[in-house]
Amino acid sequence: MPTFVQILDFIGTFAFAISGIRLASAKHFDWFGAYVCGFAVAVGGGTIRDVLLDVTPVWMTNPVYLLCTALALVWVIAFGKHLIHLNNSLFTFDAIGLALFTVVGCEKALTLGFPWWVAIIMGSITGAAGGVIRDVLINETPLIFRKEIYALACVAGGLAYWACHVCGAEPVVCQVTGGVTVFLARVLAVRFNICLPILSGHEEEEKDGK
Amino acid sequence: MPTFVQILDFIGTFAFAISGIRLASAKHFDWFGAYVCGFAVAVGGGTIRDVLLDVTPVWMTNPVYLLCTALALVWVIAFGKHLIHLNNSLFTFDAIGLALFTVVGCEKALTLGFPWWVAIIMGSITGAAGGVIRDVLINETPLIFRKEIYALACVAGGLAYWACHVCGAEPVVCQVTGGVTVFLARVLAVRFNICLPILSGHEEEEKDGK
Amino acid sequence: MPTFVQILDFIGTFAFAISGIRLASAKHFDWFGAYVCGFAVAVGGGTIRDVLLDVTPVWMTNPVYLLCTALALVWVIAFGKHLIHLNNSLFTFDAIGLALFTVVGCEKALTLGFPWWVAIIMGSITGAAGGVIRDVLINETPLIFRKEIYALACVAGGLAYWACHVCGAEPVVCQVTGGVTVFLARVLAVRFNICLPILSGHEEEEKDGK
């Protein structure tokens, strides 16, 4: 019997893989390329985290991530034309994946004895780096550096997780608080179109130079 | 005296380096940039594999890969204008390199005790990831996600290797079977222009939306 | 009390972070994206080096790199319009950073028992790879492969460092010689616009083909 966290992990992986596969299809990748792109989004963040923490990447210990990405590919091939009606569900799944991956990343770094600020960065990398890898592979400027709050939601969740941890809360309380913070930050940012200020120093310089 | 496998390894590295250097020249890289690009194609896949398997990258233990890439650079600088007549030989060398690198990657992962599906992925990464790094460096959408079967030939070879391994065949039989499978899959794919289906879910969506 | 090398390290990190943040601003990244881009330039090279050498990345052991990047971001936001008057100072800081990072990378590899040619590559990666990561993130062809001598200055400095090391010079002599070589090579290359030859084999081929 899979646990509740494993089911959430599966849903998050599935949603992340779908996100990669759909962007690959917009770039006319073939099925294999789309699979690789989906897999990169689903496990890329966790792989970078595990390489930095010097442990074996989690997808090399359990084939479920490969199968989950295969399922996502079959899903897109079969139901591609109906996916647009599911955009809201997919966004929700993606936000759940982001929340869960952030919490998993924080926890892993803390368990391995790293300081809290490394844990928050590892949580953010787990959640957000897959999307950066995807955008590098499809040769686009990474979206998360320009659109609504994304990686910053991970940072907020990591801080919430750590605050609970410092206050001596039980692990499950830390996890839920961290995850809910990521989820709410992400959903509210998209709902109210909250973006960070754009850095425009370069343009000002040029105007100044005239 | 170098062994037969070492000679094949040298030929494969040379062919891969040439491939990187030629694409760099199309992008007007300078000599150093071309060298780095050639080196990235030649050792990039093996480096990612070794980082994931947590062993020292193989090019850090033997300077032959650096020398081989330098030779490839000198070759392109000296004989660049005649290389076009060698396209068929280079394609053959590239396919040999792909076959050999795949077998080496599979074998290394199995020797280190990883499961068979990790071994197949490591074989494919060893063979195909160098080309992805090259395309990211020269700022193009990775070709292997769109053109004739390439990384999938590695997967086929990895499966053949593993099938022999399971049947209790001797290592040399596994190696030859795996390598020949990659080589034939790649050569036949290019000869008969065999491509995987393009994933076009996104377009259907848009048509559907009208 | 920070040591002299720590102060140089801080200056180099700051200059590298500024370089990443300014390029991010030209691409309309938001503040967070600019911070990530600056951080990637500042610590990216050292991170690749440490992953290849299989040690914990240095920024995960000391939060000073995070703070330094934050300071650089505040600086660009506050004084962005005046930065253009500082271009010469920033270039000097960048060259200091390049020199220092190269020496640190060489030394670390030698201390860990790697051969001299690995040490020179590690020095060059420490100095130059951050800029490659930056260019991949902002979706440009890496500049260092085309503009004035940059990574080759690191190679020259690494060779100088190693030559002193072989001659039995004291560590501080090796460090100063290596660092000064990088700095001078870089400054002279920009002052006299020294570039490596462009590799143009591909064009010759096409002309030849007519």
XYZ file of C-alpha atoms in Angstrom:
630
model
C 0.000 0.000 0.000
C 1.465 3.358 -0.990
C 1.385 6.004 1.730
C -0.364 9.373 1.413
C 2.963 11.136 0.744
C 3.827 8.599 -1.977
C 0.497 9.252 -3.688
C 1.142 13.019 -3.537
C 4.671 12.404 -4.871
C 3.223 10.415 -7.773
C 0.680 13.162 -8.549
C 3.379 15.834 -8.417
C 5.715 13.852 -10.664
C 2.870 13.231 -13.102
C 1.918 16.925 -13.217
C 5.552 18.014 -13.699
C 6.073 15.426 -16.457
C 2.903 16.597 -18.257
C 4.229 20.174 -18.103
C 7.505 19.123 -19.766
C 5.823 16.954 -22.392
C 3.357 19.671 -23.400
C 6.123 22.237 -23.914
C 8.104 19.642 -25.888
C 5.109 19.116 -28.151
C 4.974 22.855 -28.873
C 8.591 22.522 -30.090
C 7.804 19.511 -32.334
C 9.913 17.079 -30.348
C 9.412 13.412 -31.176
C 7.971 10.999 -28.595
C 11.346 10.131 -27.163
C 12.416 13.773 -26.884
C 9.115 14.584 -25.198
C 9.668 11.741 -22.752
C 13.163 12.965 -21.915
C 11.873 16.519 -21.493
C 9.036 15.357 -19.214
C 11.432 13.236 -17.191
C 13.858 16.162 -16.874
C 11.131 18.376 -15.402
C 9.914 15.614 -13.072
C 13.287 14.558 -11.639
C 15.720 17.316 -12.689
C 15.373 19.388 -9.530
C 15.732 16.374 -7.268
C 18.758 15.181 -9.241
C 20.601 18.489 -8.864
C 19.749 18.473 -5.154
C 21.026 14.912 -4.677
C 24.235 15.589 -6.631
C 24.896 18.683 -4.476
C 24.111 16.753 -1.284
C 26.269 13.864 -2.584
C 23.648 11.122 -2.358
C 22.292 8.810 -5.087
C 19.561 10.567 -7.090
C 16.195 9.311 -5.914
C 14.982 8.214 -9.378
C 17.933 5.787 -9.564
C 16.601 3.916 -6.536
C 12.986 3.443 -7.665
C 11.640 3.009 -11.220
C 8.319 4.657 -10.308
C 9.455 8.028 -11.734
C 10.211 6.444 -15.120
C 6.825 4.721 -15.170
C 5.032 7.862 -14.054
C 6.612 9.858 -16.905
C 5.671 7.083 -19.371
C 2.094 7.304 -18.145
C 2.158 11.078 -18.606
C 3.419 10.626 -22.191
C 0.674 8.104 -23.004
C -1.844 10.485 -21.462
C -0.709 13.436 -23.612
C -0.619 11.295 -26.793
C -4.090 9.889 -26.098
C -5.881 12.888 -24.617
C -3.781 15.779 -25.953
C -6.743 17.482 -27.557
C -8.719 17.425 -24.325
C -5.889 18.624 -22.106
C -6.863 22.228 -22.591
C -10.064 21.614 -20.657
C -7.949 20.325 -17.817
C -5.709 23.355 -17.487
C -7.096 24.231 -14.062
C -6.643 20.708 -12.740
C -3.122 20.603 -14.134
C -2.277 23.920 -12.509
C -3.520 22.573 -9.177
C -1.480 19.367 -9.579
C 1.574 21.419 -10.527
C 1.184 23.562 -7.394
C 0.784 20.390 -5.298
C 3.958 18.994 -6.879
C 5.812 22.229 -6.192
C 4.704 22.198 -2.540
C 5.555 18.548 -2.006
C 8.921 18.671 -3.771
C 9.915 21.734 -1.726
C 9.113 20.015 1.547
C 10.926 16.813 0.489
C 14.021 18.830 -0.494
C 14.113 20.802 2.788
C 13.683 17.673 4.849
C 16.392 15.733 3.033
C 18.979 18.498 3.494
C 18.160 18.923 7.202
C 18.260 15.153 7.767
C 21.729 15.050 6.200
C 22.873 17.710 8.682
C 23.091 20.758 6.447
C 22.264 24.230 7.861
C 18.788 25.745 7.451
C 19.689 28.135 4.645
C 21.074 25.219 2.593
C 17.826 23.331 3.307
C 15.713 26.206 1.962
C 17.833 26.411 -1.183
C 17.626 22.630 -1.648
C 13.850 22.794 -1.261
C 13.654 25.519 -3.892
C 15.982 23.631 -6.253
C 13.887 20.469 -5.860
C 10.731 22.376 -6.698
C 11.870 24.834 -9.329
C 15.045 23.625 -11.062
C 13.239 21.029 -13.185
C 11.426 23.856 -14.952
C 14.703 25.657 -15.603
C 16.218 22.497 -17.134
C 13.111 22.130 -19.309
C 13.416 25.698 -20.587
C 17.143 25.265 -21.309
C 16.401 22.032 -23.238
C 13.680 23.630 -25.377
C 15.938 26.660 -25.872
C 13.793 29.310 -24.168
C 14.742 31.864 -21.531
C 13.636 30.227 -18.265
C 10.081 31.338 -17.525
C 10.452 31.228 -13.751
C 12.790 34.200 -13.925
C 10.078 36.372 -15.428
C 6.511 35.198 -14.717
C 4.455 35.160 -11.523
C 6.069 34.149 -8.268
C 7.250 30.539 -8.575
C 10.595 29.754 -7.012
C 9.959 32.431 -4.400
C 6.937 30.405 -3.265
C 9.416 27.585 -2.547
C 11.603 29.959 -0.558
C 8.578 31.114 1.456
C 7.591 27.498 2.113
C 11.131 26.623 3.118
C 11.201 29.503 5.593
C 7.837 28.391 7.042
C 9.107 24.810 7.330
C 12.229 25.970 9.089
C 10.344 28.327 11.427
C 8.210 25.367 12.604
C 11.327 23.242 12.917
C 13.025 25.859 15.109
C 9.935 26.155 17.308
C 10.227 22.429 17.976
C 7.092 21.416 16.051
C 6.650 17.771 15.062
C 7.890 16.787 11.584
C 4.382 16.401 10.201
C 3.463 19.938 11.344
C 6.598 21.353 9.656
C 5.774 19.471 6.460
C 2.154 20.564 6.309
C 2.954 24.194 7.166
C 5.734 24.348 4.581
C 3.694 22.664 1.887
C 0.574 24.727 2.466
C 2.647 27.926 2.370
C 4.114 27.000 -1.030
C 0.708 26.010 -2.387
C -1.070 29.158 -1.161
C 1.742 31.495 -2.270
C 1.673 29.989 -5.744
C -2.124 29.932 -6.103
C -2.553 33.483 -4.783
C 0.290 34.761 -6.997
C -1.402 33.391 -10.116
C -4.934 34.364 -9.043
C -3.957 37.981 -8.358
C -1.180 38.053 -10.964
C 1.465 38.972 -8.400
C 4.888 39.426 -9.980
C 8.161 40.621 -8.568
C 9.467 43.946 -9.874
C 11.401 43.665 -13.119
C 15.028 44.683 -12.838
C 15.474 47.534 -15.264
C 18.821 49.017 -14.291
C 20.248 48.345 -17.724
C 17.639 50.410 -19.575
C 17.996 53.286 -17.144
C 21.699 53.245 -17.817
C 21.155 53.546 -21.515
C 18.641 56.334 -21.110
C 21.050 57.995 -18.699
C 23.840 57.721 -21.206
C 22.055 59.870 -23.756
C 50.055 -1.561 -26.209
C 46.491 -0.217 -26.247
C 43.771 -2.877 -26.294
C 41.126 -3.193 -29.014
C 38.517 -1.495 -26.802
C 40.919 1.392 -26.080
C 41.425 1.913 -29.802
C 37.639 1.938 -30.357
C 37.295 4.345 -27.416
C 39.874 6.636 -29.003
C 38.088 6.517 -32.370
C 34.728 7.214 -30.735
C 36.122 10.145 -28.723
C 37.773 11.535 -31.853
C 34.546 11.292 -33.885
C 32.479 12.902 -31.126
C 35.024 15.715 -30.701
C 35.004 16.378 -34.467
C 31.204 16.620 -34.332
C 31.374 19.264 -31.579
C 34.163 21.234 -33.230
C 32.392 21.369 -36.598
C 29.193 22.707 -35.069
C 31.227 25.251 -33.096
C 32.831 26.433 -36.332
C 29.374 27.018 -37.830
C 28.713 29.342 -34.856
C 32.011 31.244 -35.325
C 33.505 30.084 -32.040
C 37.226 30.752 -31.632
C 39.723 27.876 -31.373
C 39.426 27.618 -27.631
C 35.614 27.651 -27.719
C 35.684 24.969 -30.417
C 38.024 22.871 -28.287
C 35.736 23.194 -25.254
C 32.704 22.339 -27.383
C 34.446 19.283 -28.865
C 35.577 18.165 -25.421
C 32.048 18.610 -24.059
C 30.624 16.304 -26.734
C 33.394 13.744 -26.252
C 33.282 13.495 -22.447
C 30.030 15.246 -21.459
C 27.888 12.125 -21.422
C 30.454 10.126 -19.465
C 30.855 12.994 -16.995
C 27.126 13.199 -16.243
C 27.070 9.395 -15.861
C 30.026 9.413 -13.455
C 28.605 12.282 -11.384
C 25.274 10.424 -11.081
C 27.060 7.166 -10.205
C 29.259 9.129 -7.762
C 32.650 8.106 -9.207
C 35.480 10.275 -10.539
C 34.795 11.281 -14.177
C 36.892 9.086 -16.433
C 38.608 11.989 -18.258
C 40.047 13.140 -14.907
C 41.956 9.886 -14.593
C 43.569 9.787 -18.045
C 44.699 12.725 -20.224
C 44.050 10.758 -23.437
C 40.652 12.440 -23.899
C 42.222 15.905 -23.767
C 44.875 14.871 -26.304
C 42.314 13.203 -28.543
C 40.197 16.382 -28.623
C 43.325 18.454 -29.368
C 44.080 16.125 -32.274
C 40.509 16.540 -33.528
C 40.881 20.344 -33.366
C 44.163 20.273 -35.289
C 42.514 17.975 -37.827
C 39.560 20.337 -38.383
C 41.845 23.402 -38.601
C 44.158 21.661 -41.076
C 41.737 19.648 -43.165
C 38.465 21.505 -42.568
C 37.868 22.102 -46.247
C 38.228 18.406 -47.042
C 36.044 17.177 -44.172
C 32.935 17.294 -46.316
C 34.312 14.444 -48.418
C 34.646 12.436 -45.218
C 31.069 12.793 -44.050
C 30.358 9.109 -44.526
C 33.459 8.024 -42.613
C 32.630 10.491 -39.840
C 29.088 9.192 -39.616
C 30.441 5.655 -39.277
C 32.915 6.738 -36.582
C 30.135 8.592 -34.757
C 27.945 5.475 -34.799
C 30.898 3.408 -33.529
C 31.414 5.940 -30.747
C 27.730 5.845 -29.864
C 27.766 2.028 -29.724
C 30.933 1.855 -27.658
C 29.972 4.608 -25.220
C 26.590 2.958 -24.633
C 28.179 -0.390 -23.808
C 30.758 1.235 -21.525
C 28.007 3.136 -19.671
C 25.828 0.038 -19.184
C 28.738 -2.007 -17.959
C 29.935 0.609 -15.475
C 26.504 0.968 -13.864
C 26.011 -2.810 -13.589
C 29.510 -3.265 -12.155
C 28.711 -0.665 -9.490
C 25.636 -2.687 -8.521
C 22.861 -0.526 -9.974
C 19.688 -2.181 -11.331
C 19.319 -2.942 -15.069
C 17.026 -0.008 -15.868
C 19.557 2.406 -14.360
C 22.256 0.701 -16.464
C 20.272 1.267 -19.674
C 19.732 4.925 -18.806
C 23.429 5.347 -17.960
C 24.365 3.757 -21.296
C 22.060 6.161 -23.121
C 23.378 9.163 -21.180
C 26.968 8.153 -21.952
C 26.167 7.910 -25.648
C 23.719 10.731 -26.199
C 24.085 13.417 -23.487
C 27.279 14.865 -24.971
C 25.273 15.912 -28.033
C 22.648 17.576 -25.827
C 25.342 19.560 -23.964
C 26.806 20.603 -27.328
C 23.430 21.865 -28.553
C 22.803 23.760 -25.308
C 26.274 25.392 -25.557
C 25.745 26.508 -29.163
C 22.232 27.675 -28.211
C 20.202 25.341 -30.441
C 17.262 23.121 -29.560
C 18.867 19.695 -29.034
C 18.802 17.822 -32.351
C 18.454 14.370 -30.830
C 14.949 15.275 -29.681
C 13.805 15.780 -33.265
C 15.932 13.994 -35.877
C 16.303 10.301 -36.735
C 16.506 7.746 -33.970
C 19.604 8.462 -31.886
C 19.226 8.069 -28.132
C 16.636 5.365 -28.730
C 19.364 3.331 -30.468
C 21.242 3.485 -27.156
C 18.159 2.280 -25.295
C 17.785 -0.628 -27.756
C 21.454 -1.526 -27.321
C 21.148 -1.306 -23.549
C 18.161 -3.673 -23.623
C 20.095 -6.112 -25.847
C 23.089 -5.919 -23.510
C 20.899 -6.589 -20.504
C 19.027 -9.449 -22.219
C 22.349 -11.217 -22.851
C 23.430 -10.465 -19.284
C 20.246 -12.030 -17.878
C 20.691 -15.119 -20.078
C 24.087 -15.610 -18.452
C 26.141 -14.775 -21.538
C 29.821 -13.953 -21.096
C 30.692 -10.235 -20.766
C 32.234 -10.061 -24.247
C 29.038 -11.475 -25.815
C 26.914 -8.890 -23.958
C 29.237 -6.115 -25.110
C 29.289 -7.147 -28.751
C 25.527 -7.743 -28.901
C 24.776 -4.402 -27.240
C 27.242 -2.479 -29.381
C 26.145 -4.075 -32.663
C 22.503 -3.347 -31.818
C 23.238 0.364 -31.263
C 25.319 0.560 -34.434
C 22.739 -1.207 -36.627
C 19.786 0.707 -35.165
C 21.546 3.995 -35.841
C 22.762 3.103 -39.350
C 19.386 1.689 -40.419
C 17.528 4.679 -38.954
C 19.610 7.107 -41.014
C 19.641 4.932 -44.167
C 15.833 4.569 -44.199
C 15.195 7.924 -42.516
C 13.305 6.326 -39.633
C 11.984 8.916 -37.186
C 9.741 8.629 -34.199
C 6.303 10.239 -34.446
C 6.283 13.940 -33.640
C 4.214 14.831 -30.610
C 1.571 17.240 -31.837
C -0.907 17.396 -28.976
C -0.409 21.130 -28.609
C -1.450 21.942 -32.172
C -4.517 19.729 -31.966
C -5.479 21.620 -28.845
C -5.296 24.902 -30.630
C -7.301 23.623 -33.588
C -9.769 22.181 -31.129
C -10.064 25.520 -29.429
C -11.341 27.237 -32.536
C 38.947 39.313 11.068
C 38.731 38.209 7.414
C 42.069 37.417 5.801
C 43.412 39.128 2.686
C 42.365 36.174 0.491
C 38.847 36.229 1.978
C 38.529 39.925 1.119
C 39.675 39.225 -2.455
C 37.239 36.304 -2.607
C 34.428 38.593 -1.488
C 35.368 41.215 -4.109
C 35.542 38.580 -6.832
C 32.182 37.080 -5.863
C 30.641 40.553 -5.780
C 32.001 41.440 -9.227
C 30.848 38.136 -10.731
C 27.383 38.533 -9.178
C 27.091 42.081 -10.576
C 27.967 40.726 -14.013
C 25.175 38.140 -13.831
C 22.611 40.580 -12.450
C 23.308 43.204 -15.116
C 22.851 40.703 -17.937
C 19.656 39.461 -16.282
C 18.327 43.015 -16.204
C 18.930 43.315 -19.956
C 16.650 40.264 -20.357
C 13.905 41.752 -18.119
C 14.287 39.143 -15.395
C 12.510 39.932 -12.142
C 14.488 40.524 -8.920
C 14.482 36.890 -7.962
C 15.590 35.743 -11.415
C 18.349 38.341 -11.365
C 19.465 37.116 -7.953
C 19.583 33.497 -9.173
C 21.471 34.548 -12.287
C 23.993 36.547 -10.235
C 24.423 33.673 -7.802
C 24.930 31.231 -10.694
C 27.777 33.344 -12.079
C 29.334 33.817 -8.649
C 29.278 30.186 -7.506
C 28.498 28.166 -10.664
C 32.108 27.485 -11.606
C 33.071 26.488 -8.076
C 30.015 24.242 -7.836
C 30.870 22.322 -11.024
C 34.448 21.993 -9.778
C 33.353 20.678 -6.379
C 30.867 18.214 -7.907
C 33.594 16.886 -10.233
C 36.091 16.667 -7.340
C 33.332 15.052 -5.216
C 33.433 17.508 -2.307
C 30.656 19.664 -0.847
C 30.218 22.859 -2.894
C 31.881 25.709 -1.030
C 28.777 27.949 -0.950
C 26.957 25.232 1.024
C 29.465 25.597 3.850
C 29.367 29.373 4.270
C 26.435 31.772 3.688
C 28.768 34.612 2.725
C 28.229 33.939 -1.005
C 24.467 34.293 -0.635
C 24.883 37.552 1.280
C 27.418 38.852 -1.179
C 25.029 38.225 -4.089
C 22.207 39.907 -2.155
C 24.451 42.936 -1.655
C 25.216 42.963 -5.386
C 21.482 42.880 -6.188
C 20.748 45.773 -3.802
C 23.644 47.656 -5.363
C 22.322 47.202 -8.918
C 18.752 48.123 -7.890
C 19.938 51.221 -6.028
C 22.769 52.441 -8.239
C 21.888 50.806 -11.574
C 21.869 54.092 -13.413
C 25.329 54.982 -12.172
C 26.887 51.591 -12.873
C 27.910 52.618 -16.355
C 30.385 55.078 -14.869
C 31.898 52.194 -12.974
C 32.508 49.932 -15.945
C 36.272 50.192 -15.586
C 36.201 49.386 -11.891
C 33.866 46.477 -12.533
C 36.134 45.133 -15.240
C 39.064 45.287 -12.830
C 37.066 43.515 -10.111
C 35.971 40.882 -12.618
C 39.587 40.250 -13.644
C 40.564 40.026 -9.953
C 37.765 37.538 -9.407
C 38.859 35.507 -12.424
C 42.464 35.425 -11.171
C 41.522 34.497 -7.626
C 38.958 31.849 -8.586
C 41.486 30.228 -10.932
C 44.127 30.004 -8.210
C 41.614 28.645 -5.692
C 40.471 25.984 -8.168
C 44.009 24.851 -9.030
C 44.989 24.659 -5.402
C 41.926 22.668 -4.359
C 42.470 20.034 -7.068
C 46.177 19.663 -6.250
C 45.443 19.433 -2.507
C 42.969 16.621 -3.208
C 45.724 14.735 -5.052
C 44.620 15.196 -8.665
C 47.253 15.484 -11.429
C 48.411 18.886 -12.682
C 46.368 18.898 -15.898
C 43.198 18.251 -13.895
C 44.194 21.127 -11.587
C 44.539 23.515 -14.545
C 41.128 22.476 -15.905
C 39.581 22.864 -12.453
C 41.093 26.342 -12.145
C 39.650 27.296 -15.525
C 36.235 25.843 -14.670
C 36.197 27.747 -11.363
C 36.987 30.989 -13.158
C 35.088 30.683 -16.411
C 32.194 28.193 -16.066
C 29.994 30.617 -14.111
C 29.855 32.851 -17.172
C 28.874 29.906 -19.376
C 26.031 28.985 -16.990
C 24.889 32.629 -17.037
C 24.794 32.681 -20.836
C 22.902 29.385 -20.986
C 20.341 30.710 -18.456
C 19.740 33.952 -20.383
C 19.589 31.904 -23.612
C 22.614 33.378 -25.397
C 25.524 31.621 -27.078
C 28.262 31.684 -24.417
C 30.348 34.818 -24.927
C 33.599 33.298 -23.700
C 33.690 31.099 -26.769
C 33.849 34.115 -29.058
C 35.140 37.280 -27.387
C 38.620 38.276 -26.200
C 40.754 35.760 -24.370
C 38.975 34.772 -21.174
C 39.125 31.102 -20.233
C 42.524 30.875 -21.896
C 43.788 33.419 -19.355
C 42.782 30.887 -16.695
C 44.691 28.149 -18.515
C 47.778 30.383 -18.715
C 47.500 31.184 -15.008
C 47.061 27.512 -14.180
C 50.199 26.641 -16.151
C 52.140 29.403 -14.352
C 50.870 28.157 -10.997
C 51.895 24.608 -11.818
C 55.317 25.659 -13.152
C 56.070 27.373 -9.817
C 54.727 24.335 -7.974
C 57.034 22.006 -9.912
C 60.016 24.276 -9.251
C 59.337 23.829 -5.540
C 58.219 27.411 -4.904
C 56.299 28.167 -1.730
C 52.480 28.073 -1.987
C 52.159 31.858 -1.731
C 54.592 32.332 -4.643
C 52.615 29.858 -6.785
C 49.373 31.645 -5.926
C 50.662 35.144 -6.673
C 52.363 34.062 -9.913
C 49.252 32.204 -11.116
C 46.893 35.006 -10.156
C 49.010 37.780 -11.659
C 49.315 35.786 -14.904
C 45.536 35.460 -15.216
C 45.018 39.133 -14.391
C 47.654 40.394 -16.838
C 46.566 38.037 -19.633
C 42.980 39.199 -19.265
C 43.773 42.923 -18.996
C 46.217 42.872 -21.915
C 43.793 40.852 -24.059
C 41.048 43.442 -23.576
C 43.385 46.457 -23.857
C 44.867 45.267 -27.167
C 41.714 43.432 -28.273
C 43.542 40.108 -28.564
C 41.262 37.341 -29.809
C 41.943 33.777 -30.790
C 41.447 32.898 -34.458
C 37.872 32.077 -35.368
C 37.391 28.515 -36.567
C 35.990 28.798 -40.068
C 36.329 25.282 -41.425
C 32.616 25.048 -42.017
C 32.429 28.088 -44.292
C 35.440 26.928 -46.299
C 33.681 23.650 -46.817
C 30.647 25.355 -48.216
C 32.706 27.563 -50.511
C 34.660 24.479 -51.528
C 31.437 22.689 -52.318
C 30.420 25.208 -54.973
